[in-house]
Each structure stands twice: as structure tokens, then as C-alpha cells.
Short mmCIF file of C-alpha atoms in Angstrom, two decimals:
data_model
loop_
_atom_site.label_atom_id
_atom_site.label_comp_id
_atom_site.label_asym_id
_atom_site.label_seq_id
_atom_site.Cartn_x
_atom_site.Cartn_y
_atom_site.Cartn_z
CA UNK C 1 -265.98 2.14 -15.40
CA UNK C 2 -265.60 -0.06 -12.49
CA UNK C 3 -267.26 1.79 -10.15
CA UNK C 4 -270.50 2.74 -12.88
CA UNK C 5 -270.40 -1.41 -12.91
CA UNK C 6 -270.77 -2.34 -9.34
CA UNK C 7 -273.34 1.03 -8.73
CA UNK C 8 -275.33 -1.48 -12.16
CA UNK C 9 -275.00 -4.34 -9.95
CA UNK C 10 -276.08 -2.55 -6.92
CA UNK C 11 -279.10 -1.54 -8.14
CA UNK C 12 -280.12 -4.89 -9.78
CA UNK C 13 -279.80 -6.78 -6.52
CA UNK C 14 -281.91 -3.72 -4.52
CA UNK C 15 -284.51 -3.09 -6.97
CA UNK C 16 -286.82 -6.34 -7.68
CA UNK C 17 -287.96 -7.05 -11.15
CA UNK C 18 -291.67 -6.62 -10.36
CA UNK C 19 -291.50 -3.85 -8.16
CA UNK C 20 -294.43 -2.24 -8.97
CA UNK C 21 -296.60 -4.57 -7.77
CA UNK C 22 -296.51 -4.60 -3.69
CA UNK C 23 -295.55 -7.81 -2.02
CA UNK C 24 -297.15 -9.58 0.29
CA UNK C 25 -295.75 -7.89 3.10
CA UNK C 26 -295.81 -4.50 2.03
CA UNK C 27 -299.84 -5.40 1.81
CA UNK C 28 -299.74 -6.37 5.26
CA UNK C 29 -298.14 -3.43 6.82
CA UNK C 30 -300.40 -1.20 4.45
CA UNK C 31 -303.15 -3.39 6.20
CA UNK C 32 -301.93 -2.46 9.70
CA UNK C 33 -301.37 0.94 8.82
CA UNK C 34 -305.12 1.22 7.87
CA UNK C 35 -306.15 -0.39 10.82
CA UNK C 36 -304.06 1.53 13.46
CA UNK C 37 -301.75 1.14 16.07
CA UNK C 38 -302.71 -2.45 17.93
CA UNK C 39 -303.07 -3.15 21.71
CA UNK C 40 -299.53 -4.12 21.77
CA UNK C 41 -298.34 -0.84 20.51
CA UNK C 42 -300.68 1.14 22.68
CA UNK C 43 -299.99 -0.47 25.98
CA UNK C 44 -297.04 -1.15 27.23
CA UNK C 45 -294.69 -1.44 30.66
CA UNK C 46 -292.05 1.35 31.95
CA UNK C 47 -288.55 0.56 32.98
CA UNK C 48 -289.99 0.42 36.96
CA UNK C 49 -292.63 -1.97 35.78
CA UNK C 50 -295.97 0.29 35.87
CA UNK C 51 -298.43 0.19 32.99
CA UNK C 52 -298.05 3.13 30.25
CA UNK C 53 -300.49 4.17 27.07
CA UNK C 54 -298.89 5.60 24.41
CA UNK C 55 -301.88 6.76 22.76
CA UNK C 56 -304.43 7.80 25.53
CA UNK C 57 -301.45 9.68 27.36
CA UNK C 58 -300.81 12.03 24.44
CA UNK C 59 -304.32 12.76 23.85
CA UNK C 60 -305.97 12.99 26.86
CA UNK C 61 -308.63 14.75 25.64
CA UNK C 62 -309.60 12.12 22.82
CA UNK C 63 -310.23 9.66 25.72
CA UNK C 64 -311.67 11.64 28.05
CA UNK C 65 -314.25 12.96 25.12
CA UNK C 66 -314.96 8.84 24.92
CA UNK C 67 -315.53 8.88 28.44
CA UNK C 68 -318.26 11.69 27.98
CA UNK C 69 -319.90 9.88 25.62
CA UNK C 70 -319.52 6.70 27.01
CA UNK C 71 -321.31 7.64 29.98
CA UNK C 72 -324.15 9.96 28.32
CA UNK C 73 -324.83 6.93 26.19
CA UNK C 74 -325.00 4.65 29.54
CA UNK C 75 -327.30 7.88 31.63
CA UNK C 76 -329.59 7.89 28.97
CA UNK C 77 -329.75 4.02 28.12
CA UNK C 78 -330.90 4.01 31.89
CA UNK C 79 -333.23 6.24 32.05
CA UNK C 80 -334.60 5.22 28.61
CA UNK C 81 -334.89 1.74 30.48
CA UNK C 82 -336.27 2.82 33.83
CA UNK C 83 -337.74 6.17 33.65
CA UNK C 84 -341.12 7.03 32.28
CA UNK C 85 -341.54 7.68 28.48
CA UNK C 86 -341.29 10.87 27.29
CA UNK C 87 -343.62 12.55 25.36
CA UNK C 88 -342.63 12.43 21.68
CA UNK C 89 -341.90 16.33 21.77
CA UNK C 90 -339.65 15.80 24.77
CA UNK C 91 -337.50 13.39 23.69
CA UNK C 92 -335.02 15.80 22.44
CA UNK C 93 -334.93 18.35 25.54
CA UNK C 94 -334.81 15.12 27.85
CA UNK C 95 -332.00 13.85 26.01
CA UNK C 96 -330.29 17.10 26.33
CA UNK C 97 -331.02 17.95 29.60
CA UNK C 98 -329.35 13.78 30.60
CA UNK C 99 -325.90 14.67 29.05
CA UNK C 100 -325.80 17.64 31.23
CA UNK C 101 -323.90 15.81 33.78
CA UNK C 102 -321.78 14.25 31.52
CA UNK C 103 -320.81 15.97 28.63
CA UNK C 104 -318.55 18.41 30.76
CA UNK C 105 -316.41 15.32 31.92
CA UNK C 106 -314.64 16.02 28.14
CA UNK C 107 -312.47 18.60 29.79
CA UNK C 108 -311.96 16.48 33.52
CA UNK C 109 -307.87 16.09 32.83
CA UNK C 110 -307.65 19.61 30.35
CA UNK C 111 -309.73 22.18 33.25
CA UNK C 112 -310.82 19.84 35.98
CA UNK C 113 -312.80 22.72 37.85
CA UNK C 114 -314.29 23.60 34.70
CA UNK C 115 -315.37 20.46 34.40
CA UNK C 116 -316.10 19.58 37.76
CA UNK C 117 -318.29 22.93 37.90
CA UNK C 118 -320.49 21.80 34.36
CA UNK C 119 -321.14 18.48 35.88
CA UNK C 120 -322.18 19.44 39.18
CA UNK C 121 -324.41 22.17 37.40
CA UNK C 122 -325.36 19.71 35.41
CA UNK C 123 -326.70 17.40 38.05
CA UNK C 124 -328.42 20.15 39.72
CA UNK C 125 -330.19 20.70 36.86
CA UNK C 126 -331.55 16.96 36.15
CA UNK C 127 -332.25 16.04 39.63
CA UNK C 128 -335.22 18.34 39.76
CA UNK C 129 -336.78 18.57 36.38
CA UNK C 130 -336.25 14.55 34.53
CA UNK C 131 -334.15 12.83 37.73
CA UNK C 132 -334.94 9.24 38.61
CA UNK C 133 -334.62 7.46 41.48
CA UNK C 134 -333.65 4.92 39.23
CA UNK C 135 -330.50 6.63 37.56
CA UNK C 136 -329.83 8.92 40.41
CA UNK C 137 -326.77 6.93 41.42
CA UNK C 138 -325.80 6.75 37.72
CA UNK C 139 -325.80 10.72 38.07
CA UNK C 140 -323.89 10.61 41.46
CA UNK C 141 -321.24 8.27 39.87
CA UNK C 142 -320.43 11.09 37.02
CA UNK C 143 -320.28 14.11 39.85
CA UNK C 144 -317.37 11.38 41.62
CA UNK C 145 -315.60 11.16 38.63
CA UNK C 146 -314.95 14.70 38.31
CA UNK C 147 -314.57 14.95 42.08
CA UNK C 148 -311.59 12.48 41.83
CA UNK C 149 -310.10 14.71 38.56
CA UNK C 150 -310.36 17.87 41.10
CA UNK C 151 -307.78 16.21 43.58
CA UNK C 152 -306.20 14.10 41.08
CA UNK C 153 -305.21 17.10 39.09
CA UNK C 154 -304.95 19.67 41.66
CA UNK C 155 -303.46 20.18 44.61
CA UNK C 156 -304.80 21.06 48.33
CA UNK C 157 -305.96 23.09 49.82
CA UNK C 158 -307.62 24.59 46.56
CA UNK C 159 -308.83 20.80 45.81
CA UNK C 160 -310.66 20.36 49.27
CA UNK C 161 -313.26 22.98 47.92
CA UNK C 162 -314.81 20.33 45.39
CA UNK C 163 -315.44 17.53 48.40
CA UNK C 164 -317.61 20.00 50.38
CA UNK C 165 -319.36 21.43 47.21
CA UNK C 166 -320.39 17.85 46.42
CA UNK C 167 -321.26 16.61 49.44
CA UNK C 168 -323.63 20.05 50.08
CA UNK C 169 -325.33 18.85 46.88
CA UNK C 170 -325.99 15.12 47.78
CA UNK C 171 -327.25 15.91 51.39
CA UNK C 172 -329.90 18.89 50.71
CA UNK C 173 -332.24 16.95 48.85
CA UNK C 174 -331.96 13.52 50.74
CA UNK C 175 -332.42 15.77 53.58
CA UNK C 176 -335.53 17.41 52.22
CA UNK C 177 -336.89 14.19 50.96
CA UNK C 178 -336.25 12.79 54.40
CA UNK C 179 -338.14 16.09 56.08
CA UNK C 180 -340.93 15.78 53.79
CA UNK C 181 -341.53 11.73 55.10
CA UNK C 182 -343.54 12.64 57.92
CA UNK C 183 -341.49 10.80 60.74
CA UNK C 184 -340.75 11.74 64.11
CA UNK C 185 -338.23 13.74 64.87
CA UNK C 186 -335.62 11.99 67.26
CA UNK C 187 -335.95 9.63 63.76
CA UNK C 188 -335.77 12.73 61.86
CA UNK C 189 -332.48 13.58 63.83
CA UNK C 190 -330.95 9.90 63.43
CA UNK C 191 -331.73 9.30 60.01
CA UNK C 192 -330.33 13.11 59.29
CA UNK C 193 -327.22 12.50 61.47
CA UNK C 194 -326.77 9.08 59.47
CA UNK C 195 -327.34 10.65 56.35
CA UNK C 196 -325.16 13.17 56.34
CA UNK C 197 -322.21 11.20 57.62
CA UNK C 198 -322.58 8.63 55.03
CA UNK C 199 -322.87 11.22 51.99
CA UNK C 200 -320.22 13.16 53.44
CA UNK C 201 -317.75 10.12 53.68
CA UNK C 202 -318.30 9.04 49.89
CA UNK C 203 -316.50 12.26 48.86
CA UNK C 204 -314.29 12.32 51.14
CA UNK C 205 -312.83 8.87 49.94
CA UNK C 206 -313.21 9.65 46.27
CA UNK C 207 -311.02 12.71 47.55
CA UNK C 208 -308.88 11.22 49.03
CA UNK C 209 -308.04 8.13 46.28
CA UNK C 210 -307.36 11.00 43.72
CA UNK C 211 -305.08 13.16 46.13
CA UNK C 212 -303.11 9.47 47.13
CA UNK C 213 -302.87 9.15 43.12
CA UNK C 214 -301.91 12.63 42.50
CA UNK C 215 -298.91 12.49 45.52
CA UNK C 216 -297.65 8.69 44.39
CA UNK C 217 -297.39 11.05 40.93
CA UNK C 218 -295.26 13.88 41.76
CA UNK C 219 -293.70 11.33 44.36
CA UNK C 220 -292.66 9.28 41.42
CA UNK C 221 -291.69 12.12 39.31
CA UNK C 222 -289.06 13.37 41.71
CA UNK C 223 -287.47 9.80 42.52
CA UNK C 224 -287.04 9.98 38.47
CA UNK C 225 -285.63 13.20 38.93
CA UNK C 226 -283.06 12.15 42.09
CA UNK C 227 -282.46 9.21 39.89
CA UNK C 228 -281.34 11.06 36.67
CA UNK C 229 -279.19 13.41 39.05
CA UNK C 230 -277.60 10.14 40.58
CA UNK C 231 -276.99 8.61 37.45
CA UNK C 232 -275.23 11.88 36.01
CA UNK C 233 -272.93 12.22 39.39
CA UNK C 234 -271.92 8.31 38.90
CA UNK C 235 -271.24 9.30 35.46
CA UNK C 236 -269.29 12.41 36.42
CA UNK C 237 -267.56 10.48 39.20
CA UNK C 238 -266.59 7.06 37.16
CA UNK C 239 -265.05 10.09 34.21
CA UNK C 240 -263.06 11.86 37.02
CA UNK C 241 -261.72 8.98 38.38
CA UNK C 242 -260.95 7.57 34.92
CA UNK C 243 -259.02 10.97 34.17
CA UNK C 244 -257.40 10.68 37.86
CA UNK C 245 -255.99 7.66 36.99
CA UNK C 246 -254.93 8.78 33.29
CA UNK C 247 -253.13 11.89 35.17
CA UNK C 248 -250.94 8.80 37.45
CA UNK C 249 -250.30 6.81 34.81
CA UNK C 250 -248.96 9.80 32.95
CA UNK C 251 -246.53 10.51 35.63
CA UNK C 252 -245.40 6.59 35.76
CA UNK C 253 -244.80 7.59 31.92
CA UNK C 254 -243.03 10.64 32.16
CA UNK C 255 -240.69 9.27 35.76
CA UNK C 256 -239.82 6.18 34.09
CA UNK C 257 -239.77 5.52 30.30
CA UNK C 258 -239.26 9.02 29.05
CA UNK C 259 -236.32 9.24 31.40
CA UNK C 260 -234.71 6.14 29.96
CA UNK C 261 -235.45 7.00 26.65
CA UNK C 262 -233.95 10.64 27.06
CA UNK C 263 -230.35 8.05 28.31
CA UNK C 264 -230.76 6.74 25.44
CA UNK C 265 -230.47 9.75 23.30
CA UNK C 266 -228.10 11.18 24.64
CA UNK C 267 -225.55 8.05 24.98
CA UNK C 268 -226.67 7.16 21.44
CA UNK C 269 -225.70 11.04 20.44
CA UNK C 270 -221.91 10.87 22.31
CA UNK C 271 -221.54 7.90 19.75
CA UNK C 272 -220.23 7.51 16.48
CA UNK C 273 -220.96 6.04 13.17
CA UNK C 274 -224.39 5.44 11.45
CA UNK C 275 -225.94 3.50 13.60
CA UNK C 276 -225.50 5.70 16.40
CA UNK C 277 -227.20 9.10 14.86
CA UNK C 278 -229.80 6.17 13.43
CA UNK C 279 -230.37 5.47 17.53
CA UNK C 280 -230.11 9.10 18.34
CA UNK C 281 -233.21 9.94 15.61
CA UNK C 282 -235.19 6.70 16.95
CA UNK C 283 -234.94 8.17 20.20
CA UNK C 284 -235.62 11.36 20.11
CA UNK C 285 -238.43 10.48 17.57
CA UNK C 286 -240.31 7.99 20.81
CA UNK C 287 -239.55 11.14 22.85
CA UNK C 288 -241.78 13.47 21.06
CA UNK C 289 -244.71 10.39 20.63
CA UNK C 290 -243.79 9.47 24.17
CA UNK C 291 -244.83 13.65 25.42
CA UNK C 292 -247.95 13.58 22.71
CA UNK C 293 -248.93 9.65 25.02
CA UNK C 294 -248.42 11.80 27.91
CA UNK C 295 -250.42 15.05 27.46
CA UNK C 296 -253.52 13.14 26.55
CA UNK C 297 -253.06 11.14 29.37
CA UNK C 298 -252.93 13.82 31.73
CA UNK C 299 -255.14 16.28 29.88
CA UNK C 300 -257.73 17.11 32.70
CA UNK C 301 -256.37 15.13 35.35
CA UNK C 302 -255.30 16.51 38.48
CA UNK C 303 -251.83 16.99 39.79
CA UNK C 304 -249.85 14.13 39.15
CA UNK C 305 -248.74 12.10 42.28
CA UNK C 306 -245.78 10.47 42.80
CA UNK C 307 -244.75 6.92 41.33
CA UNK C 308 -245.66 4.23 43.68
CA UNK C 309 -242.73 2.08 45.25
CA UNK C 310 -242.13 -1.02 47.26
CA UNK C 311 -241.49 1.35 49.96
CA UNK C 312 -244.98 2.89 49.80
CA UNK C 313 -246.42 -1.00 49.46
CA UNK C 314 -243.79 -2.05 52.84
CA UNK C 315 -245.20 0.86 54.22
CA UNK C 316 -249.00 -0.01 53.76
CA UNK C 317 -248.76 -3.82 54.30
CA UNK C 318 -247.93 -2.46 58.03
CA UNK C 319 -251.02 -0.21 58.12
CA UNK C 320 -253.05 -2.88 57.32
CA UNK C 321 -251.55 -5.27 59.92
CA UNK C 322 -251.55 -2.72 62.41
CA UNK C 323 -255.19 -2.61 61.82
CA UNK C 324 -255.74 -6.19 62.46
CA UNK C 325 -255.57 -7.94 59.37
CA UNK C 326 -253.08 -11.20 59.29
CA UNK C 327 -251.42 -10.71 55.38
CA UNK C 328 -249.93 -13.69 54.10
CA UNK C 329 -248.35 -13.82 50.59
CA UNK C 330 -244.68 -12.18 49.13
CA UNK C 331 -244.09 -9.02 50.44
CA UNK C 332 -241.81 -8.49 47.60
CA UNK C 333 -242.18 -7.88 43.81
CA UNK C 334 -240.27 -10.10 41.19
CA UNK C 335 -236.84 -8.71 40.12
CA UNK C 336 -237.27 -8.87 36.36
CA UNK C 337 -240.34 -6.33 36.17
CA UNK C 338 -239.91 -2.92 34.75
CA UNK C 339 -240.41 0.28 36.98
CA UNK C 340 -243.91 1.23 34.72
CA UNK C 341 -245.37 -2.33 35.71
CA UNK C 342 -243.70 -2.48 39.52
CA UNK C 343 -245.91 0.99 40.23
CA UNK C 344 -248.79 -0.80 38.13
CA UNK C 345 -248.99 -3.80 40.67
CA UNK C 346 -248.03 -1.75 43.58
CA UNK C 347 -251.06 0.50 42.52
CA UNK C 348 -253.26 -2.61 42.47
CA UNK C 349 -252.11 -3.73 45.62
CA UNK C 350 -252.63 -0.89 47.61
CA UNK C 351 -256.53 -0.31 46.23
CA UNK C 352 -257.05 -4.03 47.13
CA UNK C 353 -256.13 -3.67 50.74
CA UNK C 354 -257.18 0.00 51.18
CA UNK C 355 -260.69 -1.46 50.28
CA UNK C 356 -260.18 -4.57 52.94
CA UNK C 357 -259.48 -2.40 55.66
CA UNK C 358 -262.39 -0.40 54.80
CA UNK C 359 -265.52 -2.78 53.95
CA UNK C 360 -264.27 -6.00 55.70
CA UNK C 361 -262.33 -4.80 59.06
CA UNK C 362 -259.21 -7.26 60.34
CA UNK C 363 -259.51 -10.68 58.64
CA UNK C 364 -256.92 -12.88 56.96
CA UNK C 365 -255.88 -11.80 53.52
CA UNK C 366 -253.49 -13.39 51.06
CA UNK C 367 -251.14 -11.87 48.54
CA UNK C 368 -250.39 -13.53 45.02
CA UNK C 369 -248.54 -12.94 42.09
CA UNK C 370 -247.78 -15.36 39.64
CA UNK C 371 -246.24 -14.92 36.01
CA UNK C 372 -246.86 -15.99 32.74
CA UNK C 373 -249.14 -13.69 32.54
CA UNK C 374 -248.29 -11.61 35.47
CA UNK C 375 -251.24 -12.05 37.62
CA UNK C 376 -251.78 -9.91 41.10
CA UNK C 377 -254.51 -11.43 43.16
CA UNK C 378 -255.77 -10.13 46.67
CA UNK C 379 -258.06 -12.04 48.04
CA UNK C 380 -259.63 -11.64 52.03
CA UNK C 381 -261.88 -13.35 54.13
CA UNK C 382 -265.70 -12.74 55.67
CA UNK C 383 -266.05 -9.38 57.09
CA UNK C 384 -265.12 -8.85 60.98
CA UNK C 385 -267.74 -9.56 63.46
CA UNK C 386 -269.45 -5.59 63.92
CA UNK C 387 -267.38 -4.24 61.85
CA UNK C 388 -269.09 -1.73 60.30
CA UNK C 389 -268.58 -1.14 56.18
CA UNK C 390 -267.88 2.12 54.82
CA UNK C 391 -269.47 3.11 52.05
CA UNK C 392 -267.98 2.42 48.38
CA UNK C 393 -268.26 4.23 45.16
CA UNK C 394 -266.10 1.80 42.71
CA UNK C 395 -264.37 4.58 41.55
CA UNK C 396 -260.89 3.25 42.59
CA UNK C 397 -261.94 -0.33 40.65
CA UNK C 398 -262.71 1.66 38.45
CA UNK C 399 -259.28 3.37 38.00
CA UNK C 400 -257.49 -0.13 38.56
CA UNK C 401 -259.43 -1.55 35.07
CA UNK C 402 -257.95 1.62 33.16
CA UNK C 403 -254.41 0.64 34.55
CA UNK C 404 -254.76 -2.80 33.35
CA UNK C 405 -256.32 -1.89 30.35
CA UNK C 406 -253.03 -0.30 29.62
CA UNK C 407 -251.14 -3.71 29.33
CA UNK C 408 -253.75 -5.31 27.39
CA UNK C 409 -254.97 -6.46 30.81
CA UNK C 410 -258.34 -7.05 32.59
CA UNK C 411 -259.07 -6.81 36.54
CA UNK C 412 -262.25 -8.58 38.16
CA UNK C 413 -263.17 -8.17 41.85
CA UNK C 414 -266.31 -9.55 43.20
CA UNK C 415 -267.22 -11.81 45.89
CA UNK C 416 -265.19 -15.23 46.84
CA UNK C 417 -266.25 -18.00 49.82
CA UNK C 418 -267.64 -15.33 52.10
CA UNK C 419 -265.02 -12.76 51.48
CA UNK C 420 -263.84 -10.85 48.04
CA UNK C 421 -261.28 -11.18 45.41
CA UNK C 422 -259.50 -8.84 43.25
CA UNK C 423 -257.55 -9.93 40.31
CA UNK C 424 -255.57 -8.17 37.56
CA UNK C 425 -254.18 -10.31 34.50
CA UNK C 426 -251.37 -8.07 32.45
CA UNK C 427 -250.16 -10.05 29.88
CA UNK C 428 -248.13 -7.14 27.97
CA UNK C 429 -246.73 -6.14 31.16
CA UNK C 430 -243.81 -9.28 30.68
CA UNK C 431 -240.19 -8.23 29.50
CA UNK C 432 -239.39 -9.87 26.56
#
């Protein structure tokens, strides 16, 4: 009955007394619904910053069919405005005959040569039979536009066909035109010559703005590519070394605590009495949880390495000052820690100075540890005059925050007066 009353009071406090009237603001996203998406919505910026249109970019055809009309509204308007009147029979068959050149532009992103071919027909066609000197550079702006679809769309050397075509088309007539004027002909030559250079460039720039366009495209396609591949390898490489360093601290497990533990069994087991066997079960009972800790540690990990010493920290410390760097600090670790957390620090440590050898070259570095929380802090000066860094993947930093993480910890490295710091706070890493 309980649970039939709470489902009652459930459904008094979702479902509103007049709800079947609409409020106010289901009326206003029924308004915006009805009105469409807004500018907002349609228009907005990628990650890298560049403009992006939701709606025109799925339906390129939709926008390109506005462009059609757009411009056969804008060719006619002209000519309408310019040209002579047409007889009232005409009107039709001029109109017709005015969205040749532009009508085809519907298909400039779907077929580009298809539409590149209609439009230059198209042109050919109204030039001679209701072409204006008025709205001939209208016309010529239309032919561009596909032009620039051609090498937007397509690549070379198929695209460089659609320059040549066009500019074959723009220099006959001005050539005949400029034959038919009646002028000399070393000015017939020079004109010509001028002529042909100047209608000959125009395509060629259109040409080459939408071949630039079409290369920063693909060029910007594979660095999203390259990036997607990088991001998956850091990913890959951040998990391996998280697993690498699962695998160690599996090993520290199984070298040190399981060990004791297994002393403790069996001493408890030579024992007598209650208490004893009660001992005996405890134990063996953190054995088997202590093996279940350890084989999801090390479950795809690599071999596991040896537990890190003081001897293998003794032994590094004169690496590093055999490569120059002046360490100041203890060189030994406190008596009181356990042999889990000794390797723990020592791991810390030997990252920390590894990476100072590596990016910052012989400089002064300093050694502390400090408890209450047991802290470990390495910090080293500004990088060596021409030293030159190596490279770094954070993959060991990254492996030093899963140690600490262990003991309820955190570790922070990053930049400190000219030089870098790394610190690692393990607060469950004291002996009670």
C-alpha cells in the first residue's frame, strides 16, 4: 500500500491540475516550432573557431536551388530594367531563355560539371539571341560561380578544363566585336593581346580561389584526421601506462604485504587456543582478498619489475650527480615507513629526477620529505644553458598519480620560479 501511495503522490505533483490547457511556455516553444529553427540555431562556431551552418550544410541543394532563383530573379530584374521591352508575346520565351544561365546553378555543389556545362550553354545561348550589354556582366558573374564550384568541388587536373572552356567563351565574341570596329590593326593586335589576357586572368583567379578553398578543405580534413589518431594514441598511451603502473604496484603487493600476511598465518597456525585459529582464519581470509587486489592490479600489465629500494634510489642520486646536477635534501628515507610506501616514495623519487636530467640538464635540485602527511617534494631549478629538452609524454606523471591515488594521495608537478616541482601528498601511507 505504501508504495501504490507515494506512485498517488507522484503523479499529483507531475501532472498539473489544468493540464489540458497549454501553458505559456509550451505556447512559446509551439510558436518557435512553427516558425523554425532561428539564426542562432542555424549558425554556429566549430571547436577550431570557423563558422558552420547546420541547416544549409545538410541540404545543399535547398540553398543552392535559392541561389538559382535568387539570381534568375536578379538577371531578369536587370534586363527588365535595362533592356528593351519585349513584345507582349515574348515575354514568356525571354523570360525563359534569361534563366538559362542560371537555373543550372541548382546542381553547382550536387554535379558541378553538370552544372557548370547548363550554365555555360546557357550563356551561349542568351548572348546572341536577348543578351545586353547591360546585363552581360550579370551573365558573366553566374558562368564564375559555377567556374569556382568546378575547382571547388573537383580536383585538378580534370578541374583546369572548366577555366579554358570559359575563358574560350568570353574572348570569341569580344574578339569579334572588337574585329568588326573597324580599327587598325597594330590597334587591332593591342587591344586583342589586352583582351585576351585580361579575360583569361578573371578565370584563372576564380580558379584558383575555389582550388585554394577546396585544398584548405581536405587540408583541414586530414589535420582532423591526424588529430583523432593523436588523441586515440594519448589515450592508448595514458591506459598502458596506467596498467604499467597497476602491474608494479601489484608486485610491491605481492613482495611485501602478502608475504607478511602469509607469517602471519602460519605463526598464528603453530599456536594454540581460540584466538589463534581466529588469527589463522583472519589471515588466510586477507590472503585470498589480498591475490583477488592483486590480479586486477596486474591484469594486462606487463611483467612485473622488481620492488624499488634505497639501494636503487643511492644508486640513481649518483647518476644524476654524475650528470651534473648538485642534489641537496636527505638521501635517506624515514625509519618508521612500511616497505609498500618506502618503494612508493622511492618510485616518486626516481620519476622526479629521471625527468630533471632529461628536460632541464645539470641544475640544483632539492629533496624533501616531510610527515604528517608524508609529503615527497622534488623540486629543480631553470633549465641548463643549451641544454637541449627531450621530449615528454606524461605518461610516467601519469603513473606517479595512480601510485598516490593508492594512499588516498594526490601528486601535482608543474612549473616553480623558473624551474619545476613535483609533489606527492599520501596521507594513508602513515603507520598508525
Amino acid at each position: 500500500m505504501s508504495g501504490v501511495r507515494k506512485m498517488r503522490l507522484q503523479l499529483i505533483r507531475v501532472v498539473p491540475a489544468d493540464s489540458g490547457r497549454p501553458d505559456a511556455r509550451d505556447a512559446q516553444r509551439a510558436d518557435r516550432h512553427r516558425a523554425g529553427p532561428t539564426a542562432a540555431q542555424l549558425w554556429s562556431l566549430r571547436p577550431d573557431g570557423t563558422l558552420k551552418n547546420h541547416g544549409m550544410a545538410k541540404h545543399p541543394f535547398r540553398s543552392d536551388t535559392a541561389l538559382a532563383a535568387g539570381c534568375s530573379m536578379w538577371h531578369v530584374g536587370g534586363w527588365l530594367a535595362t533592356g528593351p521591352v519585349p513584345a507582349a508575346g515574348q515575354a514568356a520565351l525571354v523570360g525563359a531563355v534569361m534563366c538559362l544561365p542560371t537555373l543550372p546553378l541548382a546542381w553547382r555543389r550536387a554535379h558541378p560539371w553538370v552544372s557548370f556545362g547548363g550554365v555555360v550553354a546557357g550563356y551561349c545561348v542568351w548572348l546572341p539571341t536577348v543578351g545586353h550589354r547591360m546585363t552581360n556582366q550579370i551573365a558573366m558573374l553566374f558562368v564564375m560561380i559555377a567556374l569556382y564550384s568546378v575547382a571547388r568541388w573537383t580536383a585538378p587536373p580534370r578541374s583546369l578544363a572548366a577555366p579554358a572552356v570559359v575563358g574560350a567563351v568570353l574572348i570569341v565574341p569580344e574578339l569579334e566585336r572588337t574585329a568588326a570596329s573597324g580599327a587598325p590593326v597594330y590597334g587591332l593586335v593591342l587591344e586583342g593581346t589586352a583582351l585576351t589576357a585580361f579575360l583569361l586572368g578573371i578565370p584563372a583567379c576564380v580558379w584558383l580561389a575555389g582550388d585554394g578553398r577546396r585544398r584548405a578543405h581536405e587540408d583541414a580534413a586530414r589535420l582532423r584526421e591526424l588529430a583523432g589518431r593523436l588523441r586515440t594514441e594519448r589515450e592508448l598511451k595514458a591506459r598502458h601506462a596506467v596498467l604499467t603502473e597497476r602491474a608494479r604496484l601489484a608486485g610491491d603487493l605481492h613482495d611485501v604485504i602478502a608475504s607478511q600476511v602469509s607469517a602471519i598465518a602460519i605463526t598464528a597456525r603453530t599456536a594454540e587456543g581460540e584466538q589463534a585459529r581466529l588469527i589463522a582464519a583472519t589471515a588466510d581470509q586477507a590472503l585470498e582478498e589480498m591475490r583477488r587486489i592483486i590480479g586486477l592490479l596486474a591484469d594486462g600489465g606487463e611483467a612485473i619489475e622488481p620492488r624499488a629500494s634505497l639501494a636503487d634510489l643511492d644508486r640513481l642520486l649518483k647518476v644524476v650527480e654524475a650528470a651534473g646536477c648538485r642534489v641537496t635534501g636527505p638521501v635517506s628515507l624515514p625509519e618508521h615507513l612500511s616497505p609498500s610506501v618506502e618503494t612508493s616514495v622511492c618510485r616518486i623519487i626516481q620519476e622526479a629526477l629521471t625527468n630533471v636530467v632529461k628536460h632541464a640538464g645539470p641544475t640544483d635540485v632539492e629533496v624533501s620529505l616531510t610527515e604528517m602527511p608524508l609529503t615527497v617534494t622534488v623540486t629543480n631549478g631553470p633549465q641548463a644553458p643549451g641544454h637541449q629538452a627531450e621530449g615528454g609524454s606524461g605518461l610516467g606523471l601519469i603513473g606517479l598519480r595512480e601510485r598516490a591515488a593508492l594512499y588516498g594521495g594526490t601528486l601535482e608537478a608543474g612549473p616553480h620560479r623558473g624551474g619545476w616541482r613535483v609533489s606527492a601528498v599520501l596521507p594513508a601511507a602513515e603507520r598508525t
